[in-house]
mmCIF file of C-alpha atoms and ligand atoms in Angstrom:
data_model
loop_
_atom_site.group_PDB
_atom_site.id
_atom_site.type_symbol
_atom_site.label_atom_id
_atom_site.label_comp_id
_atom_site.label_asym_id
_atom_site.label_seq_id
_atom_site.Cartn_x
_atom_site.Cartn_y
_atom_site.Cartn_z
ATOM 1 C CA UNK A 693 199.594 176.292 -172.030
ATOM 2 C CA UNK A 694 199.473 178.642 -169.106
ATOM 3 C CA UNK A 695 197.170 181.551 -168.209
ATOM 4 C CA UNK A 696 199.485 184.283 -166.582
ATOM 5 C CA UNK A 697 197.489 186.774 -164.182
ATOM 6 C CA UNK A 698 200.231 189.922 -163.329
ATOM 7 C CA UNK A 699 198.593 190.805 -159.722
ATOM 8 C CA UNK A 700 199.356 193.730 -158.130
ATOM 9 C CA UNK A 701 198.326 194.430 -154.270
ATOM 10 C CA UNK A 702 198.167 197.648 -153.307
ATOM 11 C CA UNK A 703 198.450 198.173 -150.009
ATOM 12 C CA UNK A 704 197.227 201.717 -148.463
ATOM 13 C CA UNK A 705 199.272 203.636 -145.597
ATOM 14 C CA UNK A 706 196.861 205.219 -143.383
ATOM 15 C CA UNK A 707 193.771 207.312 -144.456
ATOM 16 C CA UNK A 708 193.083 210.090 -141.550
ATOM 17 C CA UNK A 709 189.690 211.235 -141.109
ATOM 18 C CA UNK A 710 190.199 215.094 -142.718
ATOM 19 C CA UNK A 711 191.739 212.917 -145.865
ATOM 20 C CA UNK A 712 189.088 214.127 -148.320
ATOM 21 C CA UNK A 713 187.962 210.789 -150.996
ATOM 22 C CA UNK A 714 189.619 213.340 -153.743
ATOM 23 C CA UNK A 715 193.305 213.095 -152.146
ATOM 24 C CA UNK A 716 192.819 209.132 -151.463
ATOM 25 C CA UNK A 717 191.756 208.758 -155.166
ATOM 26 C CA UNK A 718 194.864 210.300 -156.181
ATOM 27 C CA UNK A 719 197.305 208.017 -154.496
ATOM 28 C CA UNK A 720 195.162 205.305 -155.731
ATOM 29 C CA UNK A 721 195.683 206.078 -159.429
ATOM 30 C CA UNK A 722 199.554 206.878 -158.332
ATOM 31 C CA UNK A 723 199.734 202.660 -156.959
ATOM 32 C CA UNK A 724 197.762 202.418 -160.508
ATOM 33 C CA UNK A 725 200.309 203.519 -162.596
ATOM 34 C CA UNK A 726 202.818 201.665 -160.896
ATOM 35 C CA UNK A 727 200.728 198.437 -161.697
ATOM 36 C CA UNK A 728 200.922 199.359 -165.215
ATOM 37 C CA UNK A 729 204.423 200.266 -165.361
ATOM 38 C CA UNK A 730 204.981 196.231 -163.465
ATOM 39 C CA UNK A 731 202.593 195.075 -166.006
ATOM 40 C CA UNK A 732 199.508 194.138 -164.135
ATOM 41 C CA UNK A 733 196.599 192.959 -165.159
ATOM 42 C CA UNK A 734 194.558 193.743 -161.914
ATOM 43 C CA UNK A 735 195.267 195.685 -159.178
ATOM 44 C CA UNK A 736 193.955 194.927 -155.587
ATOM 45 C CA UNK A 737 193.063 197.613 -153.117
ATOM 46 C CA UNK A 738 192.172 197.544 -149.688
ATOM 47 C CA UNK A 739 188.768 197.245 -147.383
ATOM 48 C CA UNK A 740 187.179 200.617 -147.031
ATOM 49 C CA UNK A 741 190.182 201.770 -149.116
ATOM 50 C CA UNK A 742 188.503 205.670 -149.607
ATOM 51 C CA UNK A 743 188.034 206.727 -146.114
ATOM 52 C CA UNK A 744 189.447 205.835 -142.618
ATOM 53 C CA UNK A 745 188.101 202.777 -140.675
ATOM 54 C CA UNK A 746 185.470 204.589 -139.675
ATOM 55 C CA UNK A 747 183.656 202.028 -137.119
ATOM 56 C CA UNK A 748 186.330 203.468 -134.616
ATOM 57 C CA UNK A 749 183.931 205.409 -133.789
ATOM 58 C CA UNK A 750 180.696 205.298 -132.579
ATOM 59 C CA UNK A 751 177.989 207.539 -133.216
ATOM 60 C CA UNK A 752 174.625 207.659 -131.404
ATOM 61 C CA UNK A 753 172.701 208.476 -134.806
ATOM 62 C CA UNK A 754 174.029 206.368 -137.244
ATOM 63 C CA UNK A 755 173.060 209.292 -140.322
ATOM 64 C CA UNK A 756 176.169 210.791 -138.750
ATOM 65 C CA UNK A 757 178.330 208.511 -140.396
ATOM 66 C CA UNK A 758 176.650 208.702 -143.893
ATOM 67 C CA UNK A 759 178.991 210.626 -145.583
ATOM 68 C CA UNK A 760 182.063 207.707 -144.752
ATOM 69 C CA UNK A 761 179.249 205.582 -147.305
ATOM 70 C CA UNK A 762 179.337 205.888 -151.045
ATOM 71 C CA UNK A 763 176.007 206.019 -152.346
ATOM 72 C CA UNK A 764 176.793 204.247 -156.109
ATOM 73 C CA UNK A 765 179.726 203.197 -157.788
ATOM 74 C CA UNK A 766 181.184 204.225 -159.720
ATOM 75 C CA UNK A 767 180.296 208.125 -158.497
ATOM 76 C CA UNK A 768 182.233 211.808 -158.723
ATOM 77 C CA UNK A 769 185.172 211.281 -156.665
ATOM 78 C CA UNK A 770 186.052 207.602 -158.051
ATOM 79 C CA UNK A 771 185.006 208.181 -161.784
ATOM 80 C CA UNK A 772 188.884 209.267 -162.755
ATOM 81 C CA UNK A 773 189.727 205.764 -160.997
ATOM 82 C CA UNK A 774 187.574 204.054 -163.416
ATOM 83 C CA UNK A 775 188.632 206.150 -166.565
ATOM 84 C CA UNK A 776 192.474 205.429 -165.801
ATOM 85 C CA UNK A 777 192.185 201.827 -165.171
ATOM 86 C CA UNK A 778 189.948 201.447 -168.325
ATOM 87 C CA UNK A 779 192.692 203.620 -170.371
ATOM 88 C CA UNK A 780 195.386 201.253 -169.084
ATOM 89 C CA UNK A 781 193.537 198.168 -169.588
ATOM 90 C CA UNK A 782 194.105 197.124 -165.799
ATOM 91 C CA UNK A 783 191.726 195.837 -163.793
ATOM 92 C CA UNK A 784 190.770 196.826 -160.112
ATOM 93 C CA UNK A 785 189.107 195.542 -156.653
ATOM 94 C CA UNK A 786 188.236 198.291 -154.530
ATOM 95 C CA UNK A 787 186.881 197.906 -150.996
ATOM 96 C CA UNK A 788 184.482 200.752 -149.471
ATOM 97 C CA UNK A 789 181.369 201.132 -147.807
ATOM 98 C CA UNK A 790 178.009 201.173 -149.227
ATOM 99 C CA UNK A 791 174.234 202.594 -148.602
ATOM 100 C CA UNK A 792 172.456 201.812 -151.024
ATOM 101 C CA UNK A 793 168.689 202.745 -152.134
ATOM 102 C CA UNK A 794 166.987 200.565 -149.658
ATOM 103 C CA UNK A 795 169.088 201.951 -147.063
ATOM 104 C CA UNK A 796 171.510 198.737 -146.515
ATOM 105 C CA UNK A 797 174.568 199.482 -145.057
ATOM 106 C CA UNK A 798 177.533 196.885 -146.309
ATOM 107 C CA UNK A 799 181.305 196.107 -146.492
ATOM 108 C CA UNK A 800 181.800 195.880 -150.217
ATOM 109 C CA UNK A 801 184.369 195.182 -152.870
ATOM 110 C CA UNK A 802 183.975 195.759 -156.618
ATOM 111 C CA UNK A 803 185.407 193.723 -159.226
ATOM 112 C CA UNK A 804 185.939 195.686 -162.033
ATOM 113 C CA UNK A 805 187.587 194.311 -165.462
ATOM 114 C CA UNK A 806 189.780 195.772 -167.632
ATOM 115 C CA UNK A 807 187.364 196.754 -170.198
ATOM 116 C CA UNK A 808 185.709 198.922 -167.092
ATOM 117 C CA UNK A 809 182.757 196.430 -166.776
ATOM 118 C CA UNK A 810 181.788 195.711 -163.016
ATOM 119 C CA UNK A 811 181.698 191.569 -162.824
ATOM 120 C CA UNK A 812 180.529 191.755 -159.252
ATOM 121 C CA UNK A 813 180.025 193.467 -155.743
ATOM 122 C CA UNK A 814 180.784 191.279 -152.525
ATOM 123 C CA UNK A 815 179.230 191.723 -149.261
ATOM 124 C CA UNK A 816 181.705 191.087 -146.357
ATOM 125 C CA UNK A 817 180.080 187.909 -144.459
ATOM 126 C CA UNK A 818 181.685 188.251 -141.317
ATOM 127 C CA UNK A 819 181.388 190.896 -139.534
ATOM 128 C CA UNK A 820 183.684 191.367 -136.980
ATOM 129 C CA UNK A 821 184.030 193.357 -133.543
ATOM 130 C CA UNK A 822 180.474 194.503 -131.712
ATOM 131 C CA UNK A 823 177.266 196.126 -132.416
ATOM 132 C CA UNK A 824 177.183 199.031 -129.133
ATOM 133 C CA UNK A 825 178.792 201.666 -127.568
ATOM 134 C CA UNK A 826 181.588 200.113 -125.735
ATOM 135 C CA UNK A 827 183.292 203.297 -124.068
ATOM 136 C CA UNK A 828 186.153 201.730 -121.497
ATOM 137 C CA UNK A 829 188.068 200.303 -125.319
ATOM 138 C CA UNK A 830 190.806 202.195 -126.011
ATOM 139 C CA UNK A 831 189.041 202.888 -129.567
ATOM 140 C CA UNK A 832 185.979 200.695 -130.948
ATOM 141 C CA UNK A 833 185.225 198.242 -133.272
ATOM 142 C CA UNK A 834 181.844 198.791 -134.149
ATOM 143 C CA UNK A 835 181.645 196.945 -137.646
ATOM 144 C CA UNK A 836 178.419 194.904 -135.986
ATOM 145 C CA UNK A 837 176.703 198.637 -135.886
ATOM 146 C CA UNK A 838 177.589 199.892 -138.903
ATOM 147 C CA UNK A 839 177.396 197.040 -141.120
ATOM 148 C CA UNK A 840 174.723 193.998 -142.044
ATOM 149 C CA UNK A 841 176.360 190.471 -142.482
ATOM 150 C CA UNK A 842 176.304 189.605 -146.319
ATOM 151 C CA UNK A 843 173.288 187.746 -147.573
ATOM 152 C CA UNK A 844 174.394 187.100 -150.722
ATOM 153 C CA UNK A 845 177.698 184.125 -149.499
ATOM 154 C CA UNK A 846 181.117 183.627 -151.560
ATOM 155 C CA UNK A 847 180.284 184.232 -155.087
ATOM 156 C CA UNK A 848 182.588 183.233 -157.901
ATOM 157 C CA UNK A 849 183.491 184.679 -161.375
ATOM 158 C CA UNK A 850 184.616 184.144 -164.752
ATOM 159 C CA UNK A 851 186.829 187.260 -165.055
ATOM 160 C CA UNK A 852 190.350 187.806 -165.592
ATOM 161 C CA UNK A 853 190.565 184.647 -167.776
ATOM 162 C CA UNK A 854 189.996 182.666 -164.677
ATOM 163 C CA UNK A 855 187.841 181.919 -161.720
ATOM 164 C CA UNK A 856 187.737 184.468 -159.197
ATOM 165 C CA UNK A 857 186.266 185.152 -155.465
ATOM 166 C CA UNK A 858 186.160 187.653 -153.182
ATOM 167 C CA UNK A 859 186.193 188.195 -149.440
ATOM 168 C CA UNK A 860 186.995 190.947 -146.946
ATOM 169 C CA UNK A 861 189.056 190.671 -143.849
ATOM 170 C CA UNK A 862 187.612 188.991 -141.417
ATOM 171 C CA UNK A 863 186.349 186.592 -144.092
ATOM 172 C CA UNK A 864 189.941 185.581 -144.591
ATOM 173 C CA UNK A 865 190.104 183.669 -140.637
ATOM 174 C CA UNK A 866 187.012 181.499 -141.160
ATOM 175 C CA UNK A 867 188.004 178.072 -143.367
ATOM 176 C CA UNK A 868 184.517 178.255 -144.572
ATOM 177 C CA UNK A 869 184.924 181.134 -146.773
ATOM 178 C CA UNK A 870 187.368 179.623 -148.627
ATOM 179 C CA UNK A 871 185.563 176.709 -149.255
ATOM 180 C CA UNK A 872 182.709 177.966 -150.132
ATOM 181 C CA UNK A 873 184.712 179.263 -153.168
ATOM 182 C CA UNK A 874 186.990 176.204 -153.217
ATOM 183 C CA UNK A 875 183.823 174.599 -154.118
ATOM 184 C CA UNK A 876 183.187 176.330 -157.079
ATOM 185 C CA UNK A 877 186.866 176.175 -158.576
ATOM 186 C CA UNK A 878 188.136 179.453 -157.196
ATOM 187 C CA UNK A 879 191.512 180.146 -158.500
ATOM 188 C CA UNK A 880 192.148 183.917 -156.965
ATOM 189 C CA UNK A 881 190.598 185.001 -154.304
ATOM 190 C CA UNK A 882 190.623 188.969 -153.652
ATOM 191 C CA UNK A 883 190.973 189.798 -149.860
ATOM 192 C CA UNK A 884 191.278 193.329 -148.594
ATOM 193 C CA UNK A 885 191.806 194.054 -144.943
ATOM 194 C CA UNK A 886 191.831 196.387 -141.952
ATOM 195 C CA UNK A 887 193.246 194.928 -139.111
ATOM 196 C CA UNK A 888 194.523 196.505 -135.375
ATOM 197 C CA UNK A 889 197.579 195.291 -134.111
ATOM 198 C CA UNK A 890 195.413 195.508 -130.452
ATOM 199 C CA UNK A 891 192.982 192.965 -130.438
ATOM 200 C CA UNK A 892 190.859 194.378 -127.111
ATOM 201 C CA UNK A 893 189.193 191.614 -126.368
ATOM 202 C CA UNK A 894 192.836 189.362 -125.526
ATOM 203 C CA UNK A 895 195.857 191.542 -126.145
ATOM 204 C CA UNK A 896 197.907 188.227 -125.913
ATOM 205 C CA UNK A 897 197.108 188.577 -129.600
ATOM 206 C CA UNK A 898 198.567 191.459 -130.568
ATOM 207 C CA UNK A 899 202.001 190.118 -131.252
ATOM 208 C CA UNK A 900 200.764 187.045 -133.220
ATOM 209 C CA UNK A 901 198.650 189.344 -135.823
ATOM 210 C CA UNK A 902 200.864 188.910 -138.780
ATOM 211 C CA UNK A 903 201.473 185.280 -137.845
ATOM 212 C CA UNK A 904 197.736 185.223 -137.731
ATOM 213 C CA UNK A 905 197.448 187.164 -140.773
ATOM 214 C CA UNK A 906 199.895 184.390 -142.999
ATOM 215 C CA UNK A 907 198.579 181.465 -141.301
ATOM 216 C CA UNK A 908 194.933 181.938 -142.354
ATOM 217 C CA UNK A 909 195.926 182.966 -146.013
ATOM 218 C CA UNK A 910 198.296 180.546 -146.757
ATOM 219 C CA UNK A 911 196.238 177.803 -145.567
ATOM 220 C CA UNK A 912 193.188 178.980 -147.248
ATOM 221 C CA UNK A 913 195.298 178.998 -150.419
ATOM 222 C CA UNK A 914 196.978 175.572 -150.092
ATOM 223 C CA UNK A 915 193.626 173.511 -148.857
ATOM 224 C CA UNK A 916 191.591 175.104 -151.882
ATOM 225 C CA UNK A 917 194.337 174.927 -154.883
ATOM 226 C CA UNK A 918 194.348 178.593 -155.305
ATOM 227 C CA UNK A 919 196.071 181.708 -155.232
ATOM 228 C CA UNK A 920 195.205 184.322 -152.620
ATOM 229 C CA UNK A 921 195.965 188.075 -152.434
ATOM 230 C CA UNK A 922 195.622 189.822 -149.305
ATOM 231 C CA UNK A 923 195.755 193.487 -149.379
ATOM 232 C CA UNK A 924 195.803 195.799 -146.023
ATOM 233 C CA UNK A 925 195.766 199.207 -145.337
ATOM 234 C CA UNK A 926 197.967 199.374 -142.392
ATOM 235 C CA UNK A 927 200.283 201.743 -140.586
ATOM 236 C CA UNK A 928 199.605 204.237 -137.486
ATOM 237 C CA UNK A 929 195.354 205.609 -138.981
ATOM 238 C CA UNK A 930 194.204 208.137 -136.365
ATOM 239 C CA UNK A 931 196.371 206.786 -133.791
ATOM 240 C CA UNK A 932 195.193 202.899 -133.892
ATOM 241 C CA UNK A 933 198.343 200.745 -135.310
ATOM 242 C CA UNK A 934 197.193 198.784 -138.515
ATOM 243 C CA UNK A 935 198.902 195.609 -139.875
ATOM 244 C CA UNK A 936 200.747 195.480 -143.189
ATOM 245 C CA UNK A 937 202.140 192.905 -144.356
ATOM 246 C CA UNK A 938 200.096 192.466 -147.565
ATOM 247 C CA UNK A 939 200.929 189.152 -149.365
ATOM 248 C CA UNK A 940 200.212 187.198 -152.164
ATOM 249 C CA UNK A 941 200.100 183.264 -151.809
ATOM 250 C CA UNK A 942 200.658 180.540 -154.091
ATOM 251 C CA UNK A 943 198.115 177.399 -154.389
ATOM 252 C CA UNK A 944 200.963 175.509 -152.531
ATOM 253 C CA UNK A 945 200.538 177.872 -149.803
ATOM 254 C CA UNK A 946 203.621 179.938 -150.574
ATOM 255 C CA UNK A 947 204.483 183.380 -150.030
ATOM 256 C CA UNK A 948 205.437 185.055 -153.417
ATOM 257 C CA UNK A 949 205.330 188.823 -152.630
ATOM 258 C CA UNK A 950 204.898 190.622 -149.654
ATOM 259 C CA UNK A 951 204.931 194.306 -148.461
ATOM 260 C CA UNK A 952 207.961 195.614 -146.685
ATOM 261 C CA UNK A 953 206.286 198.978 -145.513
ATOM 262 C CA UNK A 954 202.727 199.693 -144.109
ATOM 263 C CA UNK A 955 202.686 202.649 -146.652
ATOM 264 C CA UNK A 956 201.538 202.731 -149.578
ATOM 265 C CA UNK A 957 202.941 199.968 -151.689
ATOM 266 C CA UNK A 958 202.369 197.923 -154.492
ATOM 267 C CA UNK A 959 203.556 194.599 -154.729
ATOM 268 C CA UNK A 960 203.377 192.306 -157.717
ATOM 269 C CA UNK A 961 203.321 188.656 -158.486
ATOM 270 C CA UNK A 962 202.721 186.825 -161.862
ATOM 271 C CA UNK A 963 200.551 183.936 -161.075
ATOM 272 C CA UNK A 964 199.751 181.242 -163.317
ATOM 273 C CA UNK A 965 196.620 180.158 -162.813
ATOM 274 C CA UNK A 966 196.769 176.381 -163.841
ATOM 275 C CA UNK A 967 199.462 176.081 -161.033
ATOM 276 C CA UNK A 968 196.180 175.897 -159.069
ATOM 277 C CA UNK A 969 194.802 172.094 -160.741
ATOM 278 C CA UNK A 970 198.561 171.017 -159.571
ATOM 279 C CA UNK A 971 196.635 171.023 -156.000
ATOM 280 C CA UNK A 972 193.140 170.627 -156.901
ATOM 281 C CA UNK A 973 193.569 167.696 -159.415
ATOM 282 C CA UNK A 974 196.010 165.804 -156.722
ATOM 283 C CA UNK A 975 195.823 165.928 -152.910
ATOM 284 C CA UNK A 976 192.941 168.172 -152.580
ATOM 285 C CA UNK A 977 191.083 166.203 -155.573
ATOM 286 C CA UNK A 978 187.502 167.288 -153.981
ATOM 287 C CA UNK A 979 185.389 164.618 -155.581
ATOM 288 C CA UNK A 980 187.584 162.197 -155.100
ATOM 289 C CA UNK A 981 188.161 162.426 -151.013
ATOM 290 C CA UNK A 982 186.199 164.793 -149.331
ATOM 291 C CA UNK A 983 183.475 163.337 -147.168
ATOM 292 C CA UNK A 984 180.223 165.864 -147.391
ATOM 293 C CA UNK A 985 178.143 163.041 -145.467
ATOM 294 C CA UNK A 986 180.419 163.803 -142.650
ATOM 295 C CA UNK A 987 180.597 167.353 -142.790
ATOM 296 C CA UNK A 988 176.717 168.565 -142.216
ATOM 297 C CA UNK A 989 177.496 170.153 -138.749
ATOM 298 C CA UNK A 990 179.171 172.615 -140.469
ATOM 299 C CA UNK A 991 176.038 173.795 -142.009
ATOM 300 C CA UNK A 992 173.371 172.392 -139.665
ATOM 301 C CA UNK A 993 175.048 174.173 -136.553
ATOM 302 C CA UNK A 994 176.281 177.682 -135.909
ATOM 303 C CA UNK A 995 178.012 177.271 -132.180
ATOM 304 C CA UNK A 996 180.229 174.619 -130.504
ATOM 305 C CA UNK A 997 178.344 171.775 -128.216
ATOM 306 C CA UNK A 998 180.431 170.290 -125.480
ATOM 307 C CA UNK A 999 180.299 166.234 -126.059
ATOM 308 C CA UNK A 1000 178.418 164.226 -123.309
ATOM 309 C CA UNK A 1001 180.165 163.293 -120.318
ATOM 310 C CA UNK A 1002 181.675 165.481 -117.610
ATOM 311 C CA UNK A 1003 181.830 169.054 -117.793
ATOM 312 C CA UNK A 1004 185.559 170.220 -117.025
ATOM 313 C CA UNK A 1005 186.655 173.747 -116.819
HETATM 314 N N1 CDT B 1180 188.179 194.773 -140.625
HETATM 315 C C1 CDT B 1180 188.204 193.601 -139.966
HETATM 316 O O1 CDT B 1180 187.436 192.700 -140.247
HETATM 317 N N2 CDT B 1180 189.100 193.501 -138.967
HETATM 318 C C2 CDT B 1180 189.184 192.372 -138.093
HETATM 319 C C3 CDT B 1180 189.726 192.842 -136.801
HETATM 320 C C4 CDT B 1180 189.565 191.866 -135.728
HETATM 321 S S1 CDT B 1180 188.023 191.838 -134.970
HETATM 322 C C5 CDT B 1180 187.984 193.233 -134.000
HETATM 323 C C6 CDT B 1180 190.077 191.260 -138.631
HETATM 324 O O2 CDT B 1180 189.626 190.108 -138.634
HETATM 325 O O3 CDT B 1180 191.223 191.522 -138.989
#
């Protein structure tokens, strides 16, 4: 017996700021039908994937930048998304921001089934990129100001006739996150992402991004026994250069599908989701060979200490 999951990623091309949430919900539903013409059964869409990346910007008064947050979900401009995907019987993740009634500000993803029921909303954990004003960048990253960390970890769900997690870009660099859903039996993790070709902080990263990008996904996917689908919106988004190169990766850390544009583009993959105990019943048996006892640093520290002896460098 197999369980067959027809993912589709749906990677955005850029989303300028006078792009009103009506016109972005429109080419949403247009990657939508394509995903039901492939035959999906979900369809993946981006981090903050109904405005621009906003946190380019920095605004002294922080209420400024209240309309880039939704304020419920579903609400006006995304109901039609809903009502489609429920007609079709597809299934959607959709990254935006949220404020919500106590006045949190998070990175979120939704997780919506194909009967239109909401399984779950994920807080991004890591936050990337600074909390002030940093005026000599070229443009900021400001994620640290206009977002709190998520309090709530790596959840996983019974959805999709499977076990599914969630995490959002930054997320996808840090082995932990992974784990933390490797731990409870993750078999498709849902990763949207926005990420600048210019890395400020050491250029001599720029070139390496989608080598960065692959590296961190398929590993995650291969060490955990699980299938990973990383969605971006990339291409030139007022004037900052995004990475593409969505992808969706195998639990033996293969590349099955991945975007040839940075438009808008949906890519598909049929994943069987028992391919994933091929890796987590064998070499990355869990209870068999990992070695907790050994691991509490992980959790009991947060930054590196230099072992005793000389200091060099
Ligand atoms: N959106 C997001 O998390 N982007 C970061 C950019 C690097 S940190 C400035 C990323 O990890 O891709």
């Amino acid at each position: 017996m197999t369980r067959m999951l027809t993912v589709g990623a749906a990677q955005l091309g850029p989303i300028q700021k006078e792009h009103t949430r009506e016109e972005v919900v429109q080419r949403l539903l247009a990657l939508l039908a394509q995903g039901a013409e492939r035959g999906c059964d979900i369809v993946v869409f981006p981090e903050l994937a109904l405005t621009t990346f906003f946190p380019r910007w920095f605004v002294e008064d922080i209420s400024e930048a209240d309309h880039y947050y939704e304020r419920s979900m579903p609400n006006e401009a995304t109901q039609p998304l809903f009502d489609e995907a429920k007609r079709l019987g597809i299934g959607f993740c959709l990254g935006y921001a949220l404020l919500d009634d106590d006045g949190h500000r998070w990175n979120v993803q939704t997780l919506v089934e194909r009967d239109g029921t909401i399984v779950a909303t994920y807080r991004k954990c890591h936050i990337p990129g600074h909390q002030e004003h940093q005026p000599d960048r070229p443009f900021q990253h400001a994620e640290r100001y206009y977002f709190e960390p998520g309090d709530e970890g790596f959840g996983v769900w019974k959805a999709f006739g499977g076990n599914v997690g969630m995490m959002i870009c930054n997320d996808r660099r840090w082995p932990e996150s992974y784990r933390v859903m490797g731990l409870q039996s993750v078999e498709m993790i849902l990763c949207g992402y926005n990420t600048p070709i210019h890395y400020v902080p050491d250029p001599s990263q720029d070139i390496l991004q989608g080598f960065h990008n692959s590296l961190v996904l398929q590993s995650g996917a291969y060490q955990n026994g699980t299938w990973v689908v990383g969605v971006a919106k990339g291409g030139v988004e007022e004037g900052v250069i995004g990475l593409g190169q969505s992808c969706i990766i195998a639990p033996s850390g293969q590349i099955v599908a991945q975007a040839l544009t940075t438009d808008d583009e949906l890519i598909v993959a049929n994943c069987d989701l028992d391919w994933c105990a091929r890796y987590k019943d064998t070499l990355f048996d869990f209870d068999l060979y990992r070695r907790p006892e050994l691991y509490g640093r992980i959790t009991e520290q947060r930054g590196a200490v230099q072992p005793e002896g000389p200091q060099y460098g």
